[in-house]
Short mmCIF file of C-alpha atoms and ligand atoms in Angstrom, two decimals:
data_model
loop_
_atom_site.label_atom_id
_atom_site.label_comp_id
_atom_site.label_asym_id
_atom_site.label_seq_id
_atom_site.Cartn_x
_atom_site.Cartn_y
_atom_site.Cartn_z
CA MET S 282 0.03 0.02 -0.02
CA ALA S 283 1.31 3.49 -0.98
CA THR S 284 1.54 6.05 1.91
CA ALA S 285 -1.05 8.65 2.56
CA THR S 286 1.49 11.28 1.62
CA THR S 287 1.97 9.82 -1.87
CA ARG S 288 -1.78 9.85 -2.42
CA ASN S 289 -1.97 13.45 -1.00
CA ASN S 290 0.67 14.58 -3.41
CA TYR S 291 -1.23 13.00 -6.28
CA LEU S 292 -4.33 14.85 -5.15
CA ASP S 293 -2.40 18.23 -4.92
CA GLU S 294 -0.67 17.67 -8.33
CA ASN S 295 -4.03 16.90 -10.11
CA GLN S 296 -6.26 19.37 -8.34
CA SER S 297 -6.44 21.82 -11.21
CA ARG S 298 -7.58 18.99 -13.54
CA PHE S 299 -10.24 17.86 -11.02
CA ILE S 300 -11.48 21.45 -10.72
CA GLU S 301 -11.54 21.87 -14.46
CA GLN S 302 -13.71 18.76 -14.86
CA LEU S 303 -15.91 19.99 -12.03
CA LEU S 304 -16.48 23.37 -13.82
CA GLU S 305 -17.47 21.41 -16.97
CA TRP S 306 -20.12 19.44 -15.06
CA LEU S 307 -21.33 22.50 -13.05
CA ALA S 308 -22.11 24.33 -16.33
CA ILE S 309 -24.87 21.77 -17.05
CA PRO S 310 -28.03 23.34 -15.55
CA SER S 311 -29.45 20.18 -14.05
CA ILE S 312 -32.50 21.68 -12.32
CA SER S 313 -34.64 18.77 -11.45
CA THR S 314 -37.87 20.53 -10.46
CA LEU S 315 -38.21 22.41 -13.80
CA PRO S 316 -39.60 20.30 -16.68
CA GLU S 317 -37.81 22.50 -19.25
CA HIS S 318 -34.44 21.27 -17.89
CA LYS S 319 -35.21 17.49 -18.27
CA ASP S 320 -32.59 17.13 -21.06
CA ASP S 321 -30.07 19.04 -18.97
CA VAL S 322 -30.62 16.65 -16.00
CA ARG S 323 -30.01 13.77 -18.37
CA ARG S 324 -26.84 15.31 -19.74
CA ALA S 325 -25.52 15.86 -16.23
CA ALA S 326 -26.19 12.15 -15.55
CA ASP S 327 -24.35 11.03 -18.71
CA TRP S 328 -21.46 13.31 -17.89
CA VAL S 329 -20.80 11.67 -14.50
CA ARG S 330 -21.39 8.16 -15.94
CA ASP S 331 -18.79 8.93 -18.60
CA LYS S 332 -16.40 10.12 -15.80
CA LEU S 333 -16.82 6.74 -14.04
CA VAL S 334 -16.18 4.92 -17.27
CA ALA S 335 -12.93 7.03 -17.77
CA MET S 336 -11.86 6.19 -14.25
CA GLY S 337 -11.90 2.59 -15.17
CA PHE S 338 -15.07 1.49 -13.37
CA PRO S 339 -15.94 -1.99 -14.82
CA GLU S 340 -19.59 -1.18 -14.41
CA ALA S 341 -21.05 2.36 -14.90
CA LYS S 342 -24.45 3.05 -16.31
CA THR S 343 -27.52 5.32 -16.15
CA ILE S 344 -30.71 3.69 -15.02
CA ALA S 345 -33.93 5.09 -16.47
CA THR S 346 -36.77 5.90 -13.95
CA GLU S 347 -40.19 7.47 -14.21
CA GLY S 348 -38.40 10.69 -13.40
CA HIS S 349 -34.73 11.51 -13.88
CA PRO S 350 -32.10 8.82 -14.38
CA LEU S 351 -30.00 7.28 -11.65
CA VAL S 352 -26.31 6.86 -12.21
CA TYR S 353 -24.79 3.60 -10.90
CA GLY S 354 -21.19 2.43 -10.84
CA GLN S 355 -19.49 -0.37 -9.12
CA TRP S 356 -15.98 -1.70 -8.73
CA LEU S 357 -15.79 -4.85 -6.64
CA ILE S 358 -12.27 -5.88 -5.92
CA ASP S 359 -12.40 -8.54 -3.24
CA ASN S 360 -15.36 -10.07 -1.42
CA LYS S 361 -13.34 -10.31 1.77
CA ARG S 362 -12.96 -6.53 1.90
CA PRO S 363 -15.79 -4.20 3.02
CA THR S 364 -18.14 -2.53 0.50
CA LEU S 365 -18.84 1.13 0.71
CA LEU S 366 -21.88 2.64 -1.03
CA PHE S 367 -21.45 6.26 -1.91
CA TYR S 368 -24.57 8.40 -2.50
CA GLY S 369 -24.86 11.88 -4.00
CA HIS S 370 -27.18 13.92 -6.05
CA TYR S 371 -26.22 15.62 -9.41
CA ASP S 372 -29.47 17.67 -9.64
CA VAL S 373 -29.58 21.26 -8.51
CA GLN S 374 -32.09 23.81 -7.20
CA PRO S 375 -33.63 26.59 -9.44
CA VAL S 376 -31.67 29.84 -9.71
CA ASP S 377 -34.19 32.54 -8.98
CA PRO S 378 -33.94 35.39 -8.08
CA ILE S 379 -31.50 35.52 -10.94
CA ASP S 380 -30.68 39.26 -10.59
CA GLU S 381 -28.98 38.59 -7.29
CA TRP S 382 -26.15 36.53 -8.85
CA GLN S 383 -22.88 38.31 -9.25
CA THR S 384 -21.93 36.08 -12.21
CA PRO S 385 -24.49 33.82 -14.07
CA PRO S 386 -25.52 30.83 -12.06
CA PHE S 387 -24.33 28.27 -14.70
CA GLN S 388 -21.12 30.09 -15.68
CA PRO S 389 -18.84 28.53 -13.08
CA THR S 390 -16.52 31.32 -11.86
CA ILE S 391 -13.52 31.22 -9.54
CA ARG S 392 -13.35 34.22 -7.18
CA ASP S 393 -11.44 34.51 -3.79
CA GLY S 394 -10.68 30.81 -3.67
CA ASN S 395 -14.25 29.82 -4.15
CA ILE S 396 -16.10 28.20 -7.18
CA TYR S 397 -19.37 30.11 -7.72
CA CYS S 398 -22.10 28.21 -9.47
CA ARG S 399 -25.58 26.68 -8.73
CA GLY S 400 -24.90 23.14 -7.46
CA ALA S 401 -21.31 23.84 -6.44
CA SER S 402 -21.65 22.90 -2.77
CA ASP S 403 -25.00 21.11 -3.12
CA ASP S 404 -23.80 18.61 -4.36
CA LYS S 405 -21.47 18.39 -7.41
CA ALA S 406 -18.23 19.46 -5.84
CA GLN S 407 -18.81 17.12 -2.93
CA ILE S 408 -19.42 14.23 -5.41
CA MET S 409 -16.36 15.33 -7.36
CA LEU S 410 -14.05 15.30 -4.44
CA VAL S 411 -14.99 11.73 -3.58
CA LEU S 412 -14.29 10.68 -7.26
CA ALA S 413 -10.85 12.43 -6.92
CA ALA S 414 -10.15 10.46 -3.79
CA LEU S 415 -11.04 7.23 -5.49
CA GLU S 416 -8.90 8.12 -8.50
CA ALA S 417 -5.95 8.73 -6.18
CA TRP S 418 -6.20 5.18 -4.92
CA ILE S 419 -6.63 3.76 -8.47
CA LYS S 420 -3.64 5.65 -9.85
CA VAL S 421 -1.26 5.63 -6.88
CA ASP S 422 -1.92 2.18 -5.42
CA GLY S 423 -3.15 0.52 -8.66
CA ALA S 424 -6.52 -0.44 -7.09
CA LEU S 425 -9.20 0.75 -4.78
CA PRO S 426 -8.70 -0.33 -1.17
CA LEU S 427 -12.24 -1.78 -0.80
CA ASN S 428 -15.33 -2.45 -2.92
CA ILE S 429 -17.24 0.61 -4.13
CA LYS S 430 -20.73 1.08 -5.24
CA ILE S 431 -21.84 4.55 -6.41
CA LEU S 432 -25.52 5.55 -6.59
CA LEU S 433 -26.28 9.09 -7.73
CA GLU S 434 -29.74 10.56 -8.19
CA GLY S 435 -31.12 13.42 -10.23
CA GLU S 436 -34.22 14.16 -8.06
CA GLU S 437 -33.06 14.91 -4.63
CA GLU S 438 -33.97 18.55 -4.79
CA ALA S 439 -37.44 17.52 -6.04
CA GLY S 440 -38.24 14.86 -3.39
CA GLY S 441 -36.27 11.81 -4.66
CA ALA S 442 -39.23 9.55 -5.46
CA SER S 443 -37.37 7.45 -8.08
CA ILE S 444 -34.42 6.59 -5.93
CA ALA S 445 -36.68 5.65 -3.07
CA ARG S 446 -38.46 3.13 -5.27
CA TYR S 447 -35.14 1.82 -6.56
CA VAL S 448 -33.64 1.32 -3.13
CA GLN S 449 -36.82 -0.41 -1.91
CA GLU S 450 -36.84 -2.75 -4.92
CA ASN S 451 -33.07 -3.52 -4.96
CA PRO S 452 -31.81 -4.06 -1.35
CA GLU S 453 -29.70 -7.04 -2.22
CA PHE S 454 -27.99 -5.38 -5.25
CA LEU S 455 -27.18 -2.39 -3.19
CA ARG S 456 -25.96 -4.27 -0.09
CA ALA S 457 -22.95 -2.62 1.53
CA ASP S 458 -21.22 -2.36 4.89
CA ALA S 459 -21.66 1.35 5.10
CA VAL S 460 -23.07 4.28 3.15
CA LEU S 461 -21.08 7.54 2.68
CA ILE S 462 -22.93 10.82 1.94
CA CYS S 463 -21.11 14.08 1.45
CA ASP S 464 -24.02 16.53 1.11
CA THR S 465 -23.83 18.41 4.38
CA HIS S 466 -21.65 21.21 5.88
CA MET S 467 -19.00 21.65 8.60
CA VAL S 468 -19.26 24.20 11.42
CA HIS S 469 -16.50 26.38 9.99
CA PRO S 470 -13.30 25.82 8.03
CA LYS S 471 -11.32 24.87 11.16
CA GLN S 472 -14.14 22.82 12.80
CA PRO S 473 -15.16 19.68 11.06
CA SER S 474 -18.47 18.04 11.99
CA LEU S 475 -20.15 14.74 11.44
CA VAL S 476 -23.96 14.87 11.14
CA THR S 477 -25.87 12.60 13.54
CA GLY S 478 -29.31 13.40 12.37
CA LEU S 479 -31.40 15.20 9.72
CA ARG S 480 -34.90 16.47 9.81
CA GLY S 481 -37.63 15.10 7.61
CA VAL S 482 -39.70 17.22 5.30
CA LEU S 483 -43.19 17.46 4.06
CA TYR S 484 -43.73 19.92 1.19
CA THR S 485 -47.22 21.01 0.37
CA GLU S 486 -49.21 23.41 -1.74
CA LEU S 487 -52.16 25.26 -0.33
CA ALA S 488 -54.77 26.46 -2.92
CA VAL S 489 -57.49 28.81 -1.70
CA SER S 490 -60.46 29.99 -3.81
CA GLY S 491 -63.22 32.42 -3.24
CA ALA S 492 -65.60 33.98 -5.84
CA LYS S 493 -66.14 32.37 -9.21
CA THR S 494 -64.08 35.13 -10.96
CA ASP S 495 -61.82 38.08 -10.16
CA LEU S 496 -63.86 41.01 -8.88
CA HIS S 497 -63.65 44.88 -8.92
CA SER S 498 -62.43 45.84 -5.48
CA GLY S 499 -64.61 48.95 -5.44
CA SER S 500 -67.82 47.09 -6.21
CA TYR S 501 -67.17 44.06 -4.05
CA GLY S 502 -64.48 45.17 -1.53
CA GLY S 503 -65.87 44.64 1.95
CA VAL S 504 -68.17 41.72 1.01
CA ALA S 505 -66.01 39.43 -1.15
CA PRO S 506 -63.89 36.52 -0.05
CA ASN S 507 -60.21 37.37 -0.66
CA PRO S 508 -58.13 34.17 -1.05
CA ILE S 509 -54.77 35.94 -0.53
CA HIS S 510 -55.92 37.43 2.68
CA ALA S 511 -57.43 34.20 3.71
CA LEU S 512 -54.10 32.43 3.05
CA CYS S 513 -52.33 34.99 5.22
CA ILE S 514 -54.78 34.42 8.09
CA LEU S 515 -54.59 30.70 7.67
CA ILE S 516 -50.77 30.60 7.67
CA SER S 517 -50.54 32.86 10.77
CA ARG S 518 -53.05 30.58 12.57
CA LEU S 519 -50.83 27.58 11.72
CA LYS S 520 -47.76 29.45 13.13
CA GLY S 521 -48.08 32.74 14.95
CA GLU S 522 -45.53 35.34 15.84
CA ASP S 523 -44.28 33.17 18.73
CA GLY S 524 -43.11 30.62 16.28
CA VAL S 525 -45.17 27.90 17.82
CA ILE S 526 -46.80 25.53 15.25
CA GLN S 527 -50.45 25.04 16.05
CA ILE S 528 -50.85 21.41 15.12
CA PRO S 529 -51.55 19.63 18.46
CA GLU S 530 -50.75 16.12 17.21
CA LEU S 531 -47.37 17.27 16.00
CA ALA S 532 -46.56 19.10 19.27
CA ALA S 533 -47.25 15.86 21.05
CA ALA S 534 -45.08 13.72 18.81
CA ILE S 535 -41.76 15.54 19.25
CA PRO S 536 -39.19 13.05 20.58
CA ILE S 537 -37.29 13.82 23.77
CA PRO S 538 -33.54 14.26 23.27
CA SER S 539 -30.86 12.74 25.48
CA ALA S 540 -29.64 14.71 28.42
CA ALA S 541 -26.24 15.11 26.75
CA GLU S 542 -27.68 16.50 23.65
CA GLU S 543 -29.86 18.93 25.61
CA LEU S 544 -26.79 20.11 27.51
CA PHE S 545 -24.85 20.55 24.24
CA TRP S 546 -27.64 22.76 22.84
CA GLN S 547 -28.01 24.78 26.01
CA GLU S 548 -24.33 25.46 26.48
CA ASP S 549 -23.87 26.13 22.78
CA PRO S 550 -20.05 25.82 22.87
CA LEU S 551 -19.81 26.61 19.24
CA HIS S 552 -21.74 29.76 19.48
CA ALA S 553 -24.25 28.68 16.93
CA LYS S 554 -26.61 31.54 17.93
CA GLU S 555 -24.15 34.27 16.98
CA ALA S 556 -22.91 32.29 13.93
CA LEU S 557 -26.47 31.95 12.58
CA CYS S 558 -27.14 35.70 12.99
CA THR S 559 -23.88 36.45 11.13
CA GLU S 560 -24.62 33.99 8.37
CA MET S 561 -28.08 35.38 7.88
CA GLY S 562 -27.09 39.06 8.33
CA VAL S 563 -29.73 39.61 11.01
CA GLU S 564 -29.52 40.94 14.51
CA GLU S 565 -31.68 38.39 16.30
CA LEU S 566 -33.26 34.99 15.79
CA VAL S 567 -36.96 34.69 15.43
CA GLY S 568 -39.05 31.67 16.40
CA GLU S 569 -39.41 29.72 19.52
CA LYS S 570 -37.20 31.87 21.75
CA GLU S 571 -37.26 29.54 24.69
CA TYR S 572 -35.41 26.76 22.78
CA PRO S 573 -31.69 26.96 21.96
CA ALA S 574 -30.88 27.57 18.40
CA LEU S 575 -29.42 24.16 17.65
CA GLU S 576 -32.36 22.48 19.09
CA ARG S 577 -34.70 24.55 16.86
CA ILE S 578 -32.73 23.51 13.85
CA GLY S 579 -31.98 19.90 14.75
CA LEU S 580 -35.03 18.72 16.47
CA ARG S 581 -38.01 21.12 16.59
CA PRO S 582 -40.38 21.17 13.70
CA ALA S 583 -40.47 24.20 11.45
CA LEU S 584 -43.18 25.61 9.28
CA GLU S 585 -42.13 27.82 6.50
CA VAL S 586 -43.87 29.65 3.61
CA HIS S 587 -41.77 29.48 0.38
CA GLY S 588 -43.99 31.63 -1.86
CA ILE S 589 -47.42 32.98 -2.41
CA ARG S 590 -48.98 33.55 -5.79
CA GLY S 591 -52.22 35.27 -6.75
CA GLY S 592 -53.72 38.59 -7.71
CA PHE S 593 -51.83 41.43 -9.31
CA THR S 594 -48.04 41.89 -8.68
CA GLY S 595 -47.18 43.69 -12.05
CA THR S 596 -45.95 47.24 -12.33
CA GLY S 597 -48.42 49.92 -11.46
CA ALA S 598 -51.81 49.40 -9.76
CA LYS S 599 -54.91 47.27 -10.53
CA THR S 600 -57.86 47.19 -8.18
CA VAL S 601 -58.80 43.57 -8.16
CA ILE S 602 -59.86 40.93 -5.77
CA PRO S 603 -58.47 37.62 -6.90
CA ALA S 604 -60.59 34.56 -7.19
CA SER S 605 -57.78 32.23 -6.07
CA ALA S 606 -54.28 32.15 -4.58
CA ILE S 607 -51.76 29.47 -3.71
CA ALA S 608 -48.93 29.17 -1.22
CA LYS S 609 -46.01 26.67 -1.01
CA VAL S 610 -45.72 25.59 2.61
CA SER S 611 -43.41 23.10 4.06
CA LEU S 612 -42.84 21.41 7.47
CA ARG S 613 -39.51 20.22 8.67
CA LEU S 614 -40.02 17.25 10.95
CA PRO S 615 -38.06 15.76 13.89
CA ALA S 616 -36.40 12.41 13.12
CA GLY S 617 -38.81 9.49 13.55
CA LEU S 618 -41.95 11.08 12.43
CA GLU S 619 -43.92 9.72 9.41
CA PRO S 620 -44.54 12.52 6.91
CA ASN S 621 -47.74 10.95 5.68
CA GLU S 622 -49.22 10.86 9.15
CA VAL S 623 -48.21 14.51 9.59
CA PHE S 624 -49.93 15.45 6.36
CA ALA S 625 -53.18 14.23 7.82
CA TRP S 626 -52.67 16.25 10.90
CA LEU S 627 -51.91 19.29 8.83
CA GLU S 628 -54.93 18.79 6.58
CA LYS S 629 -57.15 18.66 9.64
CA ALA S 630 -55.60 21.85 11.05
CA VAL S 631 -55.95 23.68 7.62
CA ASP S 632 -59.70 22.69 7.41
CA GLU S 633 -60.29 24.01 10.92
CA LYS S 634 -58.37 27.30 10.48
CA ILE S 635 -59.34 28.50 6.98
CA PRO S 636 -61.46 31.64 7.35
CA GLY S 637 -65.13 31.20 6.41
CA GLY S 638 -66.31 31.84 2.85
CA HIS S 639 -63.23 30.27 1.32
CA LYS S 640 -62.47 26.83 -0.08
CA VAL S 641 -59.04 25.31 0.59
CA ARG S 642 -57.15 22.35 -0.99
CA LEU S 643 -53.94 20.94 0.46
CA SER S 644 -51.67 18.80 -1.74
CA ASN S 645 -48.68 16.81 -0.71
CA LEU S 646 -45.90 17.61 -3.33
CA HIS S 647 -43.23 15.43 -1.77
CA SER S 648 -41.97 14.20 1.57
CA GLY S 649 -39.04 12.46 3.18
CA LYS S 650 -38.38 11.01 6.64
CA GLY S 651 -35.72 12.38 8.94
CA PHE S 652 -33.37 10.24 10.90
CA TYR S 653 -31.00 9.97 13.77
CA ILE S 654 -27.85 7.83 13.58
CA GLU S 655 -26.38 5.89 16.44
CA HIS S 656 -22.87 7.07 15.79
CA ASP S 657 -20.95 4.63 17.86
CA ASN S 658 -19.65 2.45 14.99
CA ARG S 659 -16.37 1.83 13.22
CA TYR S 660 -17.37 3.64 10.11
CA ILE S 661 -18.16 6.86 11.91
CA ARG S 662 -15.03 6.52 14.01
CA ALA S 663 -12.99 6.01 10.76
CA ALA S 664 -14.54 9.30 9.42
CA ALA S 665 -13.81 11.14 12.67
CA GLU S 666 -10.20 9.97 12.56
CA ALA S 667 -9.78 10.95 8.90
CA LEU S 668 -11.26 14.45 9.60
CA GLU S 669 -9.04 14.94 12.62
CA SER S 670 -6.00 13.91 10.62
CA ALA S 671 -6.85 16.37 7.76
CA TYR S 672 -8.09 19.35 9.87
CA GLY S 673 -5.99 18.92 13.06
CA THR S 674 -9.18 19.16 15.11
CA ALA S 675 -11.57 16.41 16.13
CA PRO S 676 -15.03 16.71 14.58
CA VAL S 677 -18.14 17.57 16.59
CA PHE S 678 -21.15 15.36 16.23
CA MET S 679 -24.30 17.24 15.59
CA ARG S 680 -27.81 17.19 14.02
CA GLU S 681 -28.52 19.34 10.93
CA GLY S 682 -31.82 20.85 9.96
CA GLY S 683 -31.84 19.99 6.23
CA SER S 684 -33.17 16.81 4.78
CA ILE S 685 -31.70 13.99 2.52
CA PRO S 686 -34.74 11.74 2.13
CA ILE S 687 -32.89 8.72 0.94
CA ALA S 688 -30.56 8.69 4.02
CA ALA S 689 -33.44 7.42 6.18
CA LEU S 690 -34.15 4.64 3.73
CA PHE S 691 -30.54 3.50 3.68
CA ASP S 692 -30.71 3.31 7.46
CA THR S 693 -34.11 1.57 7.75
CA VAL S 694 -34.46 -0.43 4.47
CA LEU S 695 -30.80 -1.38 3.81
CA LYS S 696 -30.01 -1.30 7.51
CA THR S 697 -26.61 0.00 6.54
CA PRO S 698 -24.84 2.57 8.78
CA VAL S 699 -24.78 5.95 7.18
CA VAL S 700 -21.70 8.33 7.52
CA LEU S 701 -22.74 11.91 6.81
CA MET S 702 -19.34 13.67 6.24
CA GLY S 703 -19.88 16.91 4.40
CA PHE S 704 -17.34 19.54 3.31
CA GLY S 705 -19.61 22.51 2.60
CA LEU S 706 -19.38 25.61 4.73
CA PRO S 707 -22.31 27.43 6.40
CA ASP S 708 -21.79 30.49 4.06
CA ASP S 709 -21.99 28.40 0.88
CA ASN S 710 -25.39 29.97 0.01
CA ILE S 711 -26.96 26.64 -0.94
CA HIS S 712 -30.42 27.12 -2.61
CA ALA S 713 -29.72 30.80 -2.70
CA PRO S 714 -28.00 33.24 -5.11
CA ASN S 715 -24.27 33.03 -5.36
CA GLU S 716 -23.84 29.41 -4.21
CA LYS S 717 -20.20 28.59 -3.90
CA PHE S 718 -17.78 25.94 -2.69
CA SER S 719 -14.40 26.58 -1.28
CA ILE S 720 -11.38 25.21 -3.18
CA ASN S 721 -9.54 24.68 0.07
CA GLN S 722 -12.39 22.53 1.25
CA PHE S 723 -12.27 20.61 -1.98
CA ASN S 724 -8.54 19.92 -1.47
CA LYS S 725 -8.93 18.88 2.17
CA GLY S 726 -12.08 16.87 1.30
CA THR S 727 -10.27 14.75 -1.25
CA LYS S 728 -7.50 14.00 1.20
CA THR S 729 -10.02 13.22 4.08
CA VAL S 730 -12.05 10.76 1.84
CA ALA S 731 -8.90 9.07 0.54
CA ASP S 732 -7.74 8.58 4.06
CA PHE S 733 -11.27 7.42 5.31
CA LEU S 734 -11.26 4.73 2.51
CA GLY S 735 -7.88 3.32 3.78
CA ARG S 736 -9.07 3.30 7.34
CA LEU S 737 -12.13 1.24 6.43
CA THR S 738 -9.93 -1.49 4.98
CA SER S 739 -7.31 -1.57 7.65
CA GLY S 740 -9.58 -1.46 10.63
N1 LIG C 984 -27.70 19.18 0.97
C1 LIG C 984 -29.01 19.42 1.34
C2 LIG C 984 -29.42 18.80 2.71
C3 LIG C 984 -28.85 19.67 3.90
C4 LIG C 984 -28.76 21.03 3.86
C5 LIG C 984 -28.31 18.90 4.89
C6 LIG C 984 -28.29 21.70 5.00
C7 LIG C 984 -27.74 19.56 5.96
C8 LIG C 984 -27.79 20.95 6.05
C9 LIG C 984 -29.96 18.65 0.33
O1 LIG C 984 -29.40 18.70 -1.02
C10 LIG C 984 -31.23 19.34 0.33
O2 LIG C 984 -31.32 20.50 0.12
N2 LIG C 984 -32.32 18.58 0.44
C11 LIG C 984 -33.65 19.15 0.36
C12 LIG C 984 -34.52 17.97 0.26
C13 LIG C 984 -35.92 18.20 -0.03
C14 LIG C 984 -36.12 19.02 -1.21
C15 LIG C 984 -36.76 17.05 -0.04
C16 LIG C 984 -33.99 20.07 1.54
O3 LIG C 984 -33.49 19.83 2.70
O4 LIG C 984 -34.73 21.04 1.34
ZN1 LIG C 985 -30.12 20.95 -1.64
#
């Protein structure tokens, strides 16, 4: 076996080539939620399949689904060695508001040591750094240190229905000793973290209607139903200014954290509260003030409105009462809760709280379960050691508020331990304008993953 230093040298020497390839991939606008980008999503899938072929993977293919394709690659070297399943997503979020981008969202640009592009941090650079680490083993040692399966999806940002079906139907084929996911972030560039839990998500659309047609607001104002106003009232009845969600069944279902986790949140040794204010550019946090910030993000449910559409928003003025309006509303859910059950609770609350004179319809656009990982296993220990060796600081273990729906299925269906080792940074602007990924993090990430792979084999 070559030494870690030789592999790290290979990674340093070839870094600019990895980055060049990454920029090529990033330029493909693989926005999964917008139908007009369907071909781009497929091109991004083909691109990474071709990359696996070029790396020498004996098996690398795209798998057609009802939605966007999956990409699968495997390289099995020795059935006495462990098998690692690596998961990532090659789809990206939409780019609006486009005017806020300093450089066009799909024109990858390097500025101040960062790569700016939609999908840079979430998740293409994080996939690419794993491929670079694998390449270092292949080129320097002549072979991978363990068996590798790679499963990439193109629908994560749109709910991930196809991969969920695939994993449920092919548990034997995907069988592995551990799953690695690099789709989260660290606390800051000097403080690595390993994620121990993710929240689930339930994404819905609320459609409210009133009169049979739009109405003149002079002739009817004061007597007509107004769906936009009704939506505002409904939403504030679901979550008021105190940040408390008014769904009694949900409130009763929030799990009780361990005393150690509660203490960590209370003491907040990483100063998450201040860091969050700085990241957001605000002076204070809103929401459930009596709970520590990390608890609100990691364990408490959250109800957020993503957009409201209806009526007149063009230039100038138009005196109209709209006949209908919609809002996109999601709930983040503590690990352990079943989104479909929560949907029924939400439906009941919506029916009770909609102001009289209006009709409301709630649809479930997509959902995914959250999960919590028992992190006392050799795979997570190997990840912790690799992070400590690359960063000079031991990682902290903490929950994150975002969701990776398939992670819960790997845990419950495949019963495979999941390692959530991400290299993003809190200010990467994921899902927002000017998304970026740090080149330093890319470099350290490649080395950490290469080291992690070696530790899995030797342990
Ligand atoms: N990479 C994120 C998940 C994430 C974000 C984990 C922040 C930890 C911290 C992932 O790509 C993502 O954005 N997922 C979506 C899933 C949803 C659309 C089903 C999310 O969380 O909104
Ligand atoms: Zn995302």
